[in-house]
Amino acid sequence: NAGVTQTPKFRVLKTGQSMTLLCAQDMNHEYMYWYRQDPGMGLRLIHYSVGEGTTAKGEVPDGYNVSRLKKQNFLLGLESAAPSQTSVYFCASKESRMNTEAFFGQGTRLTVV
Amino acid sequence: AQSVTQLDSHVSVSEGTPVLLRCNYSSSYSPSLFWYVQHPNKGLQLLLKYTSAATLVKGINGFEAEFKKSETSFHLTKPSAHMSDAAEYFCVVSDLVDDNNDMRFGAGTRLTVKP
C-alpha cells in the first residue's frame, strides 16, 4: 500500500531552471495539496485541488504552477527557479475537506543555487 | 481567518517524564483540530484529531489532547516520554470558512528527549 509517493526525493537546480515535482496517491482521494516547509514556519500551502481537473491557489502560490489531469496525480511546476524556492516540499491527500486525516508524502528536498 | 500558535518552538524533557506541547487556535466557527508528528527526514503522520465529539482525544503512542473552547487551546500531552518521541510536532486547525486553506499549520514544536 504505497499511499502518497513523491518524486524526486532530492534535487539541486540552478537559478532560472525549471522542474516538475510529481505526487501520486493510490487512495482515490479527491483533495490533494502541495506545501512547502521552511524552518520555523510550519507548512505553508502553495496550491491545492478538490478534484480531477481543478486547481486553486493557497497561501504562497507565486512562482509555482500545478496541474491535476488525473485524479491520482498532482504536479507542481517551477518555471524559473529562484533561491527563495529552496525548501522541502510535501504533497498530501485526503478524502474530503473537513474532519479527515491528511496523508503525506516523504517530501522533496529542493535546493536552488 | 483561522490561525494556530504553537507556544514553544523547542521543548526538552527527560525520558520517563511528562510531555506538554502547547497549541492555541483562532477560528470563526467550530473547528477541527489535529496534531501531526514528523520524524527526521520523514513525512507527517497523524497523532490524533478533534472533530466536535469528546473533548479529550486519545491518539497513538500514548498521546492525548484536550480541546478547551473557553481557552481556545488544544494542548498535547503524554504521561511518560520515550526516546522514540523525539520529533517535530505540528498543531493544525481546519474549518469551513477559509476557502483558500482548509488546513492551517502551526510553526511546529521540536521535542527533544534526553536519556
Short mmCIF file of C-alpha atoms in Angstrom, two decimals:
data_model
loop_
_atom_site.label_atom_id
_atom_site.label_comp_id
_atom_site.label_asym_id
_atom_site.label_seq_id
_atom_site.Cartn_x
_atom_site.Cartn_y
_atom_site.Cartn_z
CA ASN A 1 0.00 0.00 0.00
CA ALA A 2 2.01 2.97 -1.29
CA GLY A 3 -0.16 5.86 -0.01
CA VAL A 4 1.33 9.13 -1.25
CA THR A 5 4.51 8.98 -3.30
CA GLN A 6 6.61 11.98 -4.28
CA THR A 7 9.31 12.06 -6.92
CA PRO A 8 12.08 13.06 -6.88
CA LYS A 9 13.26 12.97 -3.25
CA PHE A 10 16.16 15.37 -3.78
CA ARG A 11 17.03 17.89 -6.47
CA VAL A 12 19.51 20.70 -6.99
CA LEU A 13 18.59 23.35 -9.54
CA LYS A 14 20.38 26.37 -10.89
CA THR A 15 18.60 29.71 -10.77
CA GLY A 16 16.31 30.02 -13.77
CA GLN A 17 15.94 26.30 -14.43
CA SER A 18 12.56 24.62 -14.44
CA MET A 19 11.36 21.37 -12.95
CA THR A 20 8.24 19.40 -12.11
CA LEU A 21 7.55 17.54 -8.89
CA LEU A 22 5.18 14.61 -9.11
CA CYS A 23 2.78 13.47 -6.41
CA ALA A 24 0.85 10.23 -6.82
CA GLN A 25 -1.75 8.77 -4.46
CA ASP A 26 -3.45 5.40 -4.64
CA MET A 27 -6.28 6.02 -2.15
CA ASN A 28 -8.79 7.53 -4.60
CA HIS A 29 -8.74 10.81 -2.66
CA GLU A 30 -10.41 13.88 -4.11
CA TYR A 31 -8.34 16.52 -2.29
CA MET A 32 -4.64 16.99 -2.96
CA TYR A 33 -2.24 19.64 -1.67
CA TRP A 34 1.26 20.99 -2.15
CA TYR A 35 3.06 22.56 0.81
CA ARG A 36 6.47 23.98 1.40
CA GLN A 37 8.20 23.59 4.75
CA ASP A 38 10.71 26.16 5.92
CA PRO A 39 12.40 26.34 9.35
CA GLY A 40 10.21 28.00 11.98
CA MET A 41 7.28 28.47 9.60
CA GLY A 42 5.47 25.16 9.66
CA LEU A 43 3.89 24.05 6.40
CA ARG A 44 2.52 26.67 4.06
CA LEU A 45 0.00 25.83 1.36
CA ILE A 46 1.12 26.52 -2.20
CA HIS A 47 -1.75 25.14 -4.30
CA TYR A 48 -4.45 22.59 -3.85
CA SER A 49 -7.02 20.63 -5.83
CA VAL A 50 -10.51 19.49 -4.91
CA GLY A 51 -10.81 17.00 -7.74
CA GLU A 52 -9.59 15.95 -11.16
CA GLY A 53 -9.21 18.92 -13.47
CA THR A 54 -9.40 21.54 -10.69
CA THR A 55 -6.70 23.62 -9.02
CA ALA A 56 -6.71 26.58 -6.67
CA LYS A 57 -4.19 28.94 -5.06
CA GLY A 58 -3.14 28.62 -1.46
CA GLU A 59 -1.18 31.00 0.75
CA VAL A 60 2.07 31.18 -1.23
CA PRO A 61 1.33 30.39 -4.91
CA ASP A 62 3.69 32.84 -6.63
CA GLY A 63 6.35 31.18 -8.77
CA TYR A 64 4.55 27.83 -8.89
CA ASN A 65 2.01 26.20 -11.17
CA VAL A 66 0.08 22.97 -10.76
CA SER A 67 -1.97 20.52 -12.77
CA ARG A 68 -4.35 17.70 -11.90
CA LEU A 69 -5.07 15.94 -15.18
CA LYS A 70 -5.64 12.59 -13.48
CA LYS A 71 -7.27 12.09 -10.11
CA GLN A 72 -4.32 10.21 -8.69
CA ASN A 73 -1.62 12.69 -9.75
CA PHE A 74 -0.89 16.28 -8.72
CA LEU A 75 2.05 18.01 -10.37
CA LEU A 76 3.90 21.04 -9.04
CA GLY A 77 5.94 23.06 -11.52
CA LEU A 78 8.61 25.69 -11.07
CA GLU A 79 9.03 27.57 -14.35
CA SER A 80 12.07 29.64 -13.37
CA ALA A 81 13.55 28.55 -10.06
CA ALA A 82 14.80 31.14 -7.58
CA PRO A 83 16.94 30.67 -4.44
CA SER A 84 13.89 31.66 -2.35
CA GLN A 85 12.27 28.43 -3.50
CA THR A 86 14.88 26.35 -1.70
CA SER A 87 12.71 24.33 0.65
CA VAL A 88 11.27 20.94 1.46
CA TYR A 89 8.08 20.26 -0.48
CA PHE A 90 5.32 17.97 0.77
CA CYS A 91 2.35 16.61 -1.04
CA ALA A 92 -0.75 15.49 0.84
CA SER A 93 -4.10 13.98 0.01
CA LYS A 94 -7.34 13.42 1.85
CA GLU A 95 -10.79 12.06 1.25
CA SER A 96 -12.84 15.18 1.99
CA ARG A 97 -12.42 18.73 3.16
CA MET A 98 -13.29 18.50 6.83
CA ASN A 99 -12.66 16.11 9.67
CA THR A 100 -10.48 13.71 7.77
CA GLU A 101 -6.87 12.72 8.10
CA ALA A 102 -4.39 14.00 5.53
CA PHE A 103 -1.79 11.58 4.23
CA PHE A 104 1.63 12.98 3.41
CA GLY A 105 4.40 12.00 1.08
CA GLN A 106 8.00 11.71 2.24
CA GLY A 107 8.98 15.12 0.92
CA THR A 108 11.22 16.54 -1.80
CA ARG A 109 14.28 18.50 -0.70
CA LEU A 110 14.93 21.17 -3.34
CA THR A 111 17.97 23.41 -3.39
CA VAL A 112 18.23 26.29 -5.85
CA VAL A 113 21.74 27.67 -6.29
CA ALA B 1 -9.47 33.68 9.46
CA GLN B 2 -8.24 30.58 11.23
CA SER B 3 -4.78 30.55 12.76
CA VAL B 4 -2.65 28.40 15.03
CA THR B 5 0.02 29.38 17.55
CA GLN B 6 2.36 26.80 18.99
CA LEU B 7 3.69 28.44 22.09
CA ASP B 8 7.06 26.69 22.24
CA SER B 9 9.43 26.21 19.33
CA HIS B 10 11.50 23.70 21.31
CA VAL B 11 10.70 21.51 24.31
CA SER B 12 13.26 19.31 26.04
CA VAL B 13 12.29 16.59 28.54
CA SER B 14 13.99 13.64 30.17
CA GLU B 15 12.93 10.13 29.30
CA GLY B 16 10.10 8.98 31.57
CA THR B 17 8.88 12.49 32.42
CA PRO B 18 5.65 14.10 31.16
CA VAL B 19 5.38 15.91 27.84
CA LEU B 20 3.32 19.08 27.28
CA LEU B 21 3.21 20.73 23.86
CA ARG B 22 1.02 23.82 23.77
CA CYS B 23 -1.28 24.96 20.97
CA ASN B 24 -3.71 27.87 20.80
CA TYR B 25 -6.01 28.42 17.86
CA SER B 26 -8.26 31.06 16.39
CA SER B 27 -11.30 30.12 14.34
CA SER B 28 -14.56 31.77 13.45
CA TYR B 29 -16.58 28.60 13.68
CA SER B 30 -16.31 25.23 15.35
CA PRO B 31 -13.03 23.92 14.06
CA SER B 32 -11.49 20.52 13.68
CA LEU B 33 -8.07 20.26 15.30
CA PHE B 34 -5.25 17.87 14.63
CA TRP B 35 -1.78 17.01 15.88
CA TYR B 36 0.73 15.59 13.41
CA VAL B 37 4.22 14.26 14.13
CA GLN B 38 7.22 14.42 11.80
CA HIS B 39 10.24 12.26 12.48
CA PRO B 40 13.55 13.35 10.92
CA ASN B 41 13.52 13.19 7.12
CA LYS B 42 10.02 11.73 7.09
CA GLY B 43 6.56 12.85 6.10
CA LEU B 44 3.89 13.82 8.61
CA GLN B 45 1.79 11.27 10.45
CA LEU B 46 -1.50 11.89 12.25
CA LEU B 47 -1.30 11.57 16.04
CA LEU B 48 -4.87 12.47 16.90
CA LYS B 49 -7.81 14.64 15.89
CA TYR B 50 -10.70 16.51 17.48
CA THR B 51 -13.91 16.81 15.46
CA SER B 52 -16.54 18.07 17.97
CA ALA B 53 -17.12 14.78 19.74
CA ALA B 54 -15.39 14.11 23.09
CA THR B 55 -13.17 16.98 24.21
CA LEU B 56 -10.44 14.64 25.47
CA VAL B 57 -8.95 12.88 22.49
CA LYS B 58 -6.64 9.89 22.67
CA GLY B 59 -4.14 9.23 19.92
CA ILE B 60 -1.39 6.84 19.01
CA ASN B 61 1.69 6.10 21.11
CA GLY B 62 0.08 7.24 24.38
CA PHE B 63 -0.52 10.85 23.36
CA GLU B 64 -3.71 12.71 24.15
CA ALA B 65 -5.04 16.24 23.78
CA GLU B 66 -7.85 18.20 25.36
CA PHE B 67 -10.00 20.68 23.44
CA LYS B 68 -10.80 23.70 25.65
CA LYS B 69 -13.08 26.08 23.84
CA SER B 70 -13.03 28.72 26.59
CA GLU B 71 -9.23 28.87 26.37
CA THR B 72 -9.05 28.23 22.59
CA SER B 73 -6.41 25.62 23.32
CA PHE B 74 -5.60 22.10 22.18
CA HIS B 75 -2.51 21.08 24.14
CA LEU B 76 -0.82 17.74 23.51
CA THR B 77 0.30 15.62 26.46
CA LYS B 78 1.91 12.30 27.24
CA PRO B 79 2.48 10.97 30.76
CA SER B 80 5.92 9.50 30.14
CA ALA B 81 8.29 10.43 27.31
CA HIS B 82 10.15 7.80 25.33
CA MET B 83 13.29 8.34 23.29
CA SER B 84 11.32 7.50 20.14
CA ASP B 85 9.06 10.53 20.78
CA ALA B 86 11.84 12.89 19.71
CA ALA B 87 10.41 14.59 16.61
CA GLU B 88 8.70 17.75 15.39
CA TYR B 89 5.03 18.18 16.24
CA PHE B 90 2.51 20.30 14.36
CA CYS B 91 -0.87 21.54 15.53
CA VAL B 92 -3.37 22.05 12.69
CA VAL B 93 -6.72 23.85 12.62
CA SER B 94 -9.34 23.22 9.98
CA ASP B 95 -12.67 24.96 9.42
CA LEU B 96 -15.01 25.65 6.54
CA VAL B 97 -14.58 29.42 6.49
CA ASP B 98 -11.17 29.83 4.90
CA ASP B 99 -11.71 28.97 1.26
CA ASN B 100 -8.03 29.23 0.39
CA ASN B 101 -6.67 26.97 3.06
CA ASP B 102 -8.56 24.27 4.91
CA MET B 103 -5.58 23.06 6.99
CA ARG B 104 -3.57 25.78 8.69
CA PHE B 105 -0.38 24.62 10.41
CA GLY B 106 1.38 25.96 13.45
CA ALA B 107 5.11 26.68 13.21
CA GLY B 108 5.95 23.40 14.92
CA THR B 109 7.48 22.33 18.24
CA ARG B 110 10.66 20.29 18.26
CA LEU B 111 10.65 17.76 21.10
CA THR B 112 13.99 16.56 22.42
CA VAL B 113 14.08 13.59 24.81
CA LYS B 114 17.18 13.22 26.99
CA PRO B 115 18.24 9.82 28.32
#
